[in-house]
C-alpha cells in the first residue's frame, strides 16, 4: 500500500489489523525518494479469515493517509 510518510501511519494500520485479529508475519517500508512525501509499505500476514481481511482493507483504504487502493496478493501453499 502507498501512504503518506508521516508519524503514526503504521500505528493506525497495525491497530486495524489487530482489531481484525490479523497477525503480521513480515513488513518492509523503504525510505521515500528525496523530495517525496509518500512511501510504500509491504506486509505479509499469517493466515487470516478472509472476511476479516476484507473488512480491514476497507478500513485501511478509508484512512486519509492511505493513497489509493490496497494491493492484495493471495499467497497459496502448494502441496
mmCIF file of N, CA, C and O in Angstrom, residues 10-73:
data_model
loop_
_atom_site.group_PDB
_atom_site.id
_atom_site.type_symbol
_atom_site.label_atom_id
_atom_site.label_comp_id
_atom_site.label_asym_id
_atom_site.label_seq_id
_atom_site.Cartn_x
_atom_site.Cartn_y
_atom_site.Cartn_z
ATOM 1 N N UNK A 10 1.790 3.915 10.421
ATOM 2 C CA UNK A 10 1.940 2.482 10.646
ATOM 3 C C UNK A 10 1.148 2.036 11.877
ATOM 4 O O UNK A 10 0.532 0.966 11.875
ATOM 5 N N UNK A 11 1.117 2.860 12.900
ATOM 6 C CA UNK A 11 0.344 2.539 14.106
ATOM 7 C C UNK A 11 -1.140 2.417 13.777
ATOM 8 O O UNK A 11 -1.820 1.499 14.263
ATOM 9 N N UNK A 12 -1.662 3.311 12.950
ATOM 10 C CA UNK A 12 -3.073 3.249 12.557
ATOM 11 C C UNK A 12 -3.373 1.960 11.791
ATOM 12 O O UNK A 12 -4.389 1.304 12.032
ATOM 13 N N UNK A 13 -2.491 1.606 10.886
ATOM 14 C CA UNK A 13 -2.694 0.410 10.064
ATOM 15 C C UNK A 13 -2.606 -0.851 10.910
ATOM 16 O O UNK A 13 -3.455 -1.743 10.812
ATOM 17 N N UNK A 14 -1.600 -0.933 11.762
ATOM 18 C CA UNK A 14 -1.446 -2.143 12.577
ATOM 19 C C UNK A 14 -2.570 -2.280 13.602
ATOM 20 O O UNK A 14 -2.957 -3.395 13.950
ATOM 21 N N UNK A 15 -3.126 -1.169 14.073
ATOM 22 C CA UNK A 15 -4.264 -1.237 15.004
ATOM 23 C C UNK A 15 -5.469 -1.845 14.294
ATOM 24 O O UNK A 15 -6.179 -2.680 14.840
ATOM 25 N N UNK A 16 -5.705 -1.449 13.048
ATOM 26 C CA UNK A 16 -6.816 -2.009 12.280
ATOM 27 C C UNK A 16 -6.617 -3.507 12.085
ATOM 28 O O UNK A 16 -7.550 -4.303 12.249
ATOM 29 N N UNK A 17 -5.394 -3.919 11.755
ATOM 30 C CA UNK A 17 -5.120 -5.343 11.579
ATOM 31 C C UNK A 17 -5.322 -6.101 12.892
ATOM 32 O O UNK A 17 -5.924 -7.176 12.907
ATOM 33 N N UNK A 18 -4.857 -5.548 13.981
ATOM 34 C CA UNK A 18 -5.027 -6.196 15.290
ATOM 35 C C UNK A 18 -6.502 -6.321 15.645
ATOM 36 O O UNK A 18 -6.937 -7.364 16.152
ATOM 37 N N UNK A 19 -7.273 -5.280 15.384
ATOM 38 C CA UNK A 19 -8.713 -5.321 15.659
ATOM 39 C C UNK A 19 -9.394 -6.441 14.866
ATOM 40 O O UNK A 19 -10.380 -7.016 15.321
ATOM 41 N N UNK A 20 -8.863 -6.735 13.672
ATOM 42 C CA UNK A 20 -9.410 -7.792 12.836
ATOM 43 C C UNK A 20 -8.785 -9.152 13.094
ATOM 44 O O UNK A 20 -9.004 -10.092 12.331
ATOM 45 N N UNK A 21 -7.978 -9.237 14.149
ATOM 46 C CA UNK A 21 -7.287 -10.489 14.513
ATOM 47 C C UNK A 21 -6.392 -10.982 13.383
ATOM 48 O O UNK A 21 -6.314 -12.175 13.077
ATOM 49 N N UNK A 22 -5.706 -10.032 12.746
ATOM 50 C CA UNK A 22 -4.789 -10.335 11.647
ATOM 51 C C UNK A 22 -3.379 -10.056 12.136
ATOM 52 O O UNK A 22 -3.048 -8.937 12.523
ATOM 53 N N UNK A 23 -2.559 -11.104 12.117
ATOM 54 C CA UNK A 23 -1.192 -11.014 12.613
ATOM 55 C C UNK A 23 -0.214 -10.778 11.460
ATOM 56 O O UNK A 23 -0.321 -11.411 10.405
ATOM 57 N N UNK A 24 0.734 -9.892 11.676
ATOM 58 C CA UNK A 24 1.744 -9.581 10.659
ATOM 59 C C UNK A 24 2.912 -10.552 10.786
ATOM 60 O O UNK A 24 3.459 -10.742 11.867
ATOM 61 N N UNK A 25 3.291 -11.152 9.668
ATOM 62 C CA UNK A 25 4.433 -12.057 9.630
ATOM 63 C C UNK A 25 5.718 -11.287 9.300
ATOM 64 O O UNK A 25 6.759 -11.523 9.890
ATOM 65 N N UNK A 26 5.636 -10.361 8.351
ATOM 66 C CA UNK A 26 6.797 -9.575 7.939
ATOM 67 C C UNK A 26 6.319 -8.257 7.335
ATOM 68 O O UNK A 26 5.182 -8.161 6.866
ATOM 69 N N UNK A 27 7.197 -7.263 7.369
ATOM 70 C CA UNK A 27 6.847 -5.956 6.827
ATOM 71 C C UNK A 27 8.094 -5.258 6.304
ATOM 72 O O UNK A 27 9.171 -5.401 6.891
ATOM 73 N N UNK A 28 7.943 -4.507 5.221
ATOM 74 C CA UNK A 28 9.027 -3.706 4.658
ATOM 75 C C UNK A 28 8.489 -2.308 4.378
ATOM 76 O O UNK A 28 7.416 -2.164 3.787
ATOM 77 N N UNK A 29 9.230 -1.315 4.823
ATOM 78 C CA UNK A 29 8.916 0.076 4.479
ATOM 79 C C UNK A 29 10.242 0.744 4.144
ATOM 80 O O UNK A 29 11.095 0.897 5.002
ATOM 81 N N UNK A 30 10.403 1.109 2.896
ATOM 82 C CA UNK A 30 11.646 1.742 2.467
ATOM 83 C C UNK A 30 11.546 3.252 2.603
ATOM 84 O O UNK A 30 10.453 3.816 2.617
ATOM 85 N N UNK A 31 12.679 3.892 2.677
ATOM 86 C CA UNK A 31 12.727 5.353 2.732
ATOM 87 C C UNK A 31 12.167 5.930 1.437
ATOM 88 O O UNK A 31 12.424 5.399 0.359
ATOM 89 N N UNK A 32 11.410 7.016 1.537
ATOM 90 C CA UNK A 32 10.915 7.639 0.299
ATOM 91 C C UNK A 32 12.065 8.295 -0.465
ATOM 92 O O UNK A 32 13.095 8.649 0.120
ATOM 93 N N UNK A 33 11.878 8.416 -1.766
ATOM 94 C CA UNK A 33 12.875 9.108 -2.581
ATOM 95 C C UNK A 33 12.973 10.554 -2.122
ATOM 96 O O UNK A 33 12.025 11.113 -1.566
ATOM 97 N N UNK A 34 14.101 11.155 -2.345
ATOM 98 C CA UNK A 34 14.324 12.537 -1.923
ATOM 99 C C UNK A 34 13.250 13.453 -2.512
ATOM 100 O O UNK A 34 12.932 13.384 -3.704
ATOM 101 N N UNK A 35 12.649 14.252 -1.665
ATOM 102 C CA UNK A 35 11.616 15.172 -2.090
ATOM 103 C C UNK A 35 10.221 14.563 -2.140
ATOM 104 O O UNK A 35 9.256 15.255 -2.424
ATOM 105 N N UNK A 36 10.105 13.279 -1.872
ATOM 106 C CA UNK A 36 8.809 12.596 -1.903
ATOM 107 C C UNK A 36 8.209 12.545 -0.501
ATOM 108 O O UNK A 36 8.933 12.431 0.490
ATOM 109 N N UNK A 37 6.899 12.618 -0.410
ATOM 110 C CA UNK A 37 6.232 12.534 0.884
ATOM 111 C C UNK A 37 5.318 11.311 0.954
ATOM 112 O O UNK A 37 4.403 11.244 1.749
ATOM 113 N N UNK A 38 5.593 10.331 0.071
ATOM 114 C CA UNK A 38 4.832 9.091 0.041
ATOM 115 C C UNK A 38 5.791 7.914 0.128
ATOM 116 O O UNK A 38 6.938 8.007 -0.303
ATOM 117 N N UNK A 39 5.285 6.824 0.695
ATOM 118 C CA UNK A 39 6.122 5.637 0.846
ATOM 119 C C UNK A 39 5.253 4.391 0.659
ATOM 120 O O UNK A 39 4.053 4.418 0.912
ATOM 121 N N UNK A 40 5.872 3.323 0.177
ATOM 122 C CA UNK A 40 5.178 2.049 0.039
ATOM 123 C C UNK A 40 5.449 1.181 1.260
ATOM 124 O O UNK A 40 6.583 1.138 1.757
ATOM 125 N N UNK A 41 4.409 0.507 1.730
ATOM 126 C CA UNK A 41 4.532 -0.463 2.815
ATOM 127 C C UNK A 41 4.099 -1.806 2.253
ATOM 128 O O UNK A 41 3.044 -1.918 1.627
ATOM 129 N N UNK A 42 4.907 -2.822 2.476
ATOM 130 C CA UNK A 42 4.593 -4.178 2.038
ATOM 131 C C UNK A 42 4.487 -5.042 3.289
ATOM 132 O O UNK A 42 5.400 -5.051 4.116
ATOM 133 N N UNK A 43 3.361 -5.741 3.419
ATOM 134 C CA UNK A 43 3.144 -6.595 4.586
ATOM 135 C C UNK A 43 2.792 -8.002 4.154
ATOM 136 O O UNK A 43 2.068 -8.195 3.181
ATOM 137 N N UNK A 44 3.303 -8.959 4.906
ATOM 138 C CA UNK A 44 2.919 -10.359 4.762
ATOM 139 C C UNK A 44 2.259 -10.734 6.079
ATOM 140 O O UNK A 44 2.815 -10.490 7.148
ATOM 141 N N UNK A 45 1.063 -11.276 5.998
ATOM 142 C CA UNK A 45 0.353 -11.656 7.219
ATOM 143 C C UNK A 45 0.369 -13.171 7.391
ATOM 144 O O UNK A 45 0.634 -13.919 6.446
ATOM 145 N N UNK A 46 0.088 -13.589 8.607
ATOM 146 C CA UNK A 46 -0.154 -15.005 8.858
ATOM 147 C C UNK A 46 -1.528 -15.328 8.267
ATOM 148 O O UNK A 46 -2.274 -14.425 7.880
ATOM 149 N N UNK A 47 -1.886 -16.595 8.214
ATOM 150 C CA UNK A 47 -3.200 -16.966 7.715
ATOM 151 C C UNK A 47 -4.267 -16.215 8.500
ATOM 152 O O UNK A 47 -4.149 -16.046 9.717
ATOM 153 N N UNK A 48 -5.291 -15.761 7.790
ATOM 154 C CA UNK A 48 -6.359 -14.995 8.426
ATOM 155 C C UNK A 48 -7.687 -15.320 7.750
ATOM 156 O O UNK A 48 -7.716 -15.799 6.612
ATOM 157 N N UNK A 49 -8.751 -15.028 8.455
ATOM 158 C CA UNK A 49 -10.094 -15.220 7.913
ATOM 159 C C UNK A 49 -10.333 -14.160 6.842
ATOM 160 O O UNK A 49 -10.122 -12.970 7.085
ATOM 161 N N UNK A 50 -10.774 -14.597 5.665
ATOM 162 C CA UNK A 50 -10.889 -13.681 4.525
ATOM 163 C C UNK A 50 -11.828 -12.507 4.797
ATOM 164 O O UNK A 50 -11.539 -11.377 4.417
ATOM 165 N N UNK A 51 -12.944 -12.734 5.463
ATOM 166 C CA UNK A 51 -13.863 -11.624 5.732
ATOM 167 C C UNK A 51 -13.210 -10.596 6.660
ATOM 168 O O UNK A 51 -13.469 -9.400 6.535
ATOM 169 N N UNK A 52 -12.335 -11.041 7.555
ATOM 170 C CA UNK A 52 -11.602 -10.103 8.416
ATOM 171 C C UNK A 52 -10.605 -9.285 7.599
ATOM 172 O O UNK A 52 -10.438 -8.089 7.832
ATOM 173 N N UNK A 53 -9.959 -9.936 6.650
ATOM 174 C CA UNK A 53 -9.005 -9.237 5.783
ATOM 175 C C UNK A 53 -9.744 -8.210 4.928
ATOM 176 O O UNK A 53 -9.308 -7.058 4.808
ATOM 177 N N UNK A 54 -10.872 -8.607 4.356
ATOM 178 C CA UNK A 54 -11.660 -7.685 3.534
ATOM 179 C C UNK A 54 -12.089 -6.460 4.335
ATOM 180 O O UNK A 54 -11.994 -5.328 3.864
ATOM 181 N N UNK A 55 -12.562 -6.694 5.560
ATOM 182 C CA UNK A 55 -13.005 -5.585 6.418
ATOM 183 C C UNK A 55 -11.834 -4.683 6.796
ATOM 184 O O UNK A 55 -11.963 -3.453 6.787
ATOM 185 N N UNK A 56 -10.686 -5.278 7.090
ATOM 186 C CA UNK A 56 -9.508 -4.494 7.457
ATOM 187 C C UNK A 56 -9.035 -3.642 6.283
ATOM 188 O O UNK A 56 -8.699 -2.463 6.454
ATOM 189 N N UNK A 57 -9.028 -4.222 5.098
ATOM 190 C CA UNK A 57 -8.605 -3.469 3.916
ATOM 191 C C UNK A 57 -9.540 -2.282 3.684
ATOM 192 O O UNK A 57 -9.078 -1.173 3.378
ATOM 193 N N UNK A 58 -10.826 -2.489 3.843
ATOM 194 C CA UNK A 58 -11.786 -1.387 3.671
ATOM 195 C C UNK A 58 -11.504 -0.266 4.669
ATOM 196 O O UNK A 58 -11.528 0.917 4.304
ATOM 197 N N UNK A 59 -11.225 -0.617 5.909
ATOM 198 C CA UNK A 59 -10.919 0.401 6.926
ATOM 199 C C UNK A 59 -9.594 1.100 6.637
ATOM 200 O O UNK A 59 -9.469 2.310 6.822
ATOM 201 N N UNK A 60 -8.600 0.333 6.191
ATOM 202 C CA UNK A 60 -7.285 0.916 5.878
ATOM 203 C C UNK A 60 -7.410 1.876 4.702
ATOM 204 O O UNK A 60 -6.869 2.986 4.734
ATOM 205 N N UNK A 61 -8.132 1.481 3.658
ATOM 206 C CA UNK A 61 -8.295 2.350 2.491
ATOM 207 C C UNK A 61 -9.047 3.628 2.833
ATOM 208 O O UNK A 61 -8.884 4.639 2.153
ATOM 209 N N UNK A 62 -9.845 3.601 3.887
ATOM 210 C CA UNK A 62 -10.597 4.789 4.300
ATOM 211 C C UNK A 62 -9.749 5.783 5.091
ATOM 212 O O UNK A 62 -10.165 6.929 5.280
ATOM 213 N N UNK A 63 -8.570 5.370 5.523
ATOM 214 C CA UNK A 63 -7.694 6.298 6.253
ATOM 215 C C UNK A 63 -7.254 7.429 5.328
ATOM 216 O O UNK A 63 -6.886 7.177 4.173
ATOM 217 N N UNK A 64 -7.239 8.664 5.809
ATOM 218 C CA UNK A 64 -6.843 9.787 4.943
ATOM 219 C C UNK A 64 -5.373 9.745 4.517
ATOM 220 O O UNK A 64 -5.009 10.383 3.542
ATOM 221 N N UNK A 65 -4.552 8.972 5.213
ATOM 222 C CA UNK A 65 -3.127 8.887 4.874
ATOM 223 C C UNK A 65 -2.817 7.808 3.851
ATOM 224 O O UNK A 65 -1.693 7.717 3.360
ATOM 225 N N UNK A 66 -3.819 6.977 3.532
ATOM 226 C CA UNK A 66 -3.618 5.908 2.550
ATOM 227 C C UNK A 66 -4.014 6.435 1.178
ATOM 228 O O UNK A 66 -5.103 6.960 0.982
ATOM 229 N N UNK A 67 -3.095 6.296 0.237
ATOM 230 C CA UNK A 67 -3.270 6.860 -1.095
ATOM 231 C C UNK A 67 -3.634 5.753 -2.079
ATOM 232 O O UNK A 67 -2.807 4.930 -2.434
ATOM 233 N N UNK A 68 -4.874 5.686 -2.473
ATOM 234 C CA UNK A 68 -5.312 4.689 -3.435
ATOM 235 C C UNK A 68 -5.729 3.390 -2.779
ATOM 236 O O UNK A 68 -5.925 3.302 -1.575
ATOM 237 N N UNK A 69 -5.862 2.386 -3.612
ATOM 238 C CA UNK A 69 -6.319 1.074 -3.179
ATOM 239 C C UNK A 69 -5.167 0.232 -2.652
ATOM 240 O O UNK A 69 -4.028 0.364 -3.102
ATOM 241 N N UNK A 70 -5.473 -0.647 -1.709
ATOM 242 C CA UNK A 70 -4.511 -1.611 -1.209
ATOM 243 C C UNK A 70 -4.404 -2.733 -2.232
ATOM 244 O O UNK A 70 -5.417 -3.259 -2.691
ATOM 245 N N UNK A 71 -3.194 -3.080 -2.595
ATOM 246 C CA UNK A 71 -2.974 -4.212 -3.495
ATOM 247 C C UNK A 71 -2.799 -5.466 -2.648
ATOM 248 O O UNK A 71 -1.953 -5.506 -1.766
ATOM 249 N N UNK A 72 -3.640 -6.467 -2.914
ATOM 250 C CA UNK A 72 -3.574 -7.713 -2.140
ATOM 251 C C UNK A 72 -3.202 -8.842 -3.071
ATOM 252 O O UNK A 72 -3.808 -9.027 -4.126
ATOM 253 N N UNK A 73 -2.207 -9.600 -2.669
ATOM 254 C CA UNK A 73 -1.787 -10.787 -3.416
ATOM 255 C C UNK A 73 -1.930 -11.982 -2.482
ATOM 256 O O UNK A 73 -1.307 -12.021 -1.416
#
